[in-house]
Amino acid sequence: MKSIRFIAGNIIGSILTIKPVNKHRLKLFDNSGSILSVYFHNPNYHLFEQCVKWLVFNKFEFISLDEVAVLVETKKKVKTRKAVITLDDGWKDNLNNVLPVIEKYKIPVTIFISIAPVYDGNLWTQVFKNAISQKSDLIKKEEKKYKKIPEQRRLEIYNLLKQNTTLKRNIITIEELLLIVQNPLIYIGGHTFNHAMLNICTLKEQQFEIDDSKKHLEKIIGKQINYFAYPNGDYNDDSIQLVSKAGYRMAFTTKSVWLRPDKYNTPFILPRICIPNNLSFNEAKMRLLGML
């Protein structure tokens, strides 16, 4: 059963993305010299394919992050419609809901992987949400805003919670990671070791999450990784410096705007437009058109 929010978003989106509006927004996009940088987490097959089909219908060329990097480094204003798709976290359902679509349409994608969830089976945020819903005594009242908990304390709580979690695995396994990395359409990027909120980490913690995790992930997949995404879009000046020092070529935030290659003085704060899992396609179109 669809939620009220889904139905309302679908109705509003259908009204606000009628053909004349769609045409006007695409003209604005064309004049902006931008790349449409879009990311997903765990979309269902229908939503993901609808977004891809919309991009195909509107004559967007799908490009890789390597191609984006060249445009950003040369600060070239884009003259034709280009889109780049990334995914965060490596959700297990991506294997059935995303891979068939990218293979069908021959789309290069980058999946940003946090290492600990691949070993543990779930993101720590899922484990915390589950514990809060079950009124666990391990999480104090003031710690229910779990994305603001200092990293050391968060790890202490998480290590206790995961011993008793009943959640099924939602993140791909090491074996599945090694399998998808052989797909020529899929590139793997860094997303920290623990899916940490970097802006509240100490400098030492950030060094581990950014630099050490890069080396660890490269060792697992046997390939160099050049691109990074900040978990939750959270970062600070130390994060930017450490990402650069670690040898990454670009890093992505969650700022929801079109990516203008000629606009950024640093390649480590590039935007991406999020298409949340629970959106209707009409609301997703509003995001693609830069209306949300």
PDB file of C-alpha atoms in Angstrom, residues 115 174 177-178 188 190 211-226:
ATOM      1  CA  ILE A 115      33.969  -1.719   4.258  1.00  0.00           C
ATOM      2  CA  ILE A 174      32.745  -9.863   0.024  1.00  0.00           C
ATOM      3  CA  LEU A 177      31.652  -7.444  -4.215  1.00  0.00           C
ATOM      4  CA  LEU A 178      34.423  -9.409  -5.921  1.00  0.00           C
ATOM      5  CA  ILE A 188      33.998   0.820  -7.015  1.00  0.00           C
ATOM      6  CA  GLY A 190      35.423   4.708  -1.362  1.00  0.00           C
ATOM      7  CA  ASP A 211      43.199   6.907   3.943  1.00  0.00           C
ATOM      8  CA  ASP A 212      43.369   3.509   5.629  1.00  0.00           C
ATOM      9  CA  SER A 213      39.981   2.454   4.264  1.00  0.00           C
ATOM     10  CA  LYS A 214      41.103   3.298   0.712  1.00  0.00           C
ATOM     11  CA  LYS A 215      44.108   0.997   1.030  1.00  0.00           C
ATOM     12  CA  HIS A 216      41.973  -1.747   2.596  1.00  0.00           C
ATOM     13  CA  LEU A 217      39.323  -1.598  -0.131  1.00  0.00           C
ATOM     14  CA  GLU A 218      41.953  -1.586  -2.885  1.00  0.00           C
ATOM     15  CA  LYS A 219      43.498  -4.688  -1.332  1.00  0.00           C
ATOM     16  CA  ILE A 220      40.113  -6.448  -1.271  1.00  0.00           C
ATOM     17  CA  ILE A 221      39.183  -5.773  -4.901  1.00  0.00           C
ATOM     18  CA  GLY A 222      42.695  -5.721  -6.340  1.00  0.00           C
ATOM     19  CA  LYS A 223      42.119  -2.419  -8.119  1.00  0.00           C
ATOM     20  CA  GLN A 224      42.904   1.228  -7.511  1.00  0.00           C
ATOM     21  CA  ILE A 225      39.998   3.409  -6.420  1.00  0.00           C
ATOM     22  CA  ASN A 226      39.984   7.073  -7.397  1.00  0.00           C
TER      23      ASN A 226
END
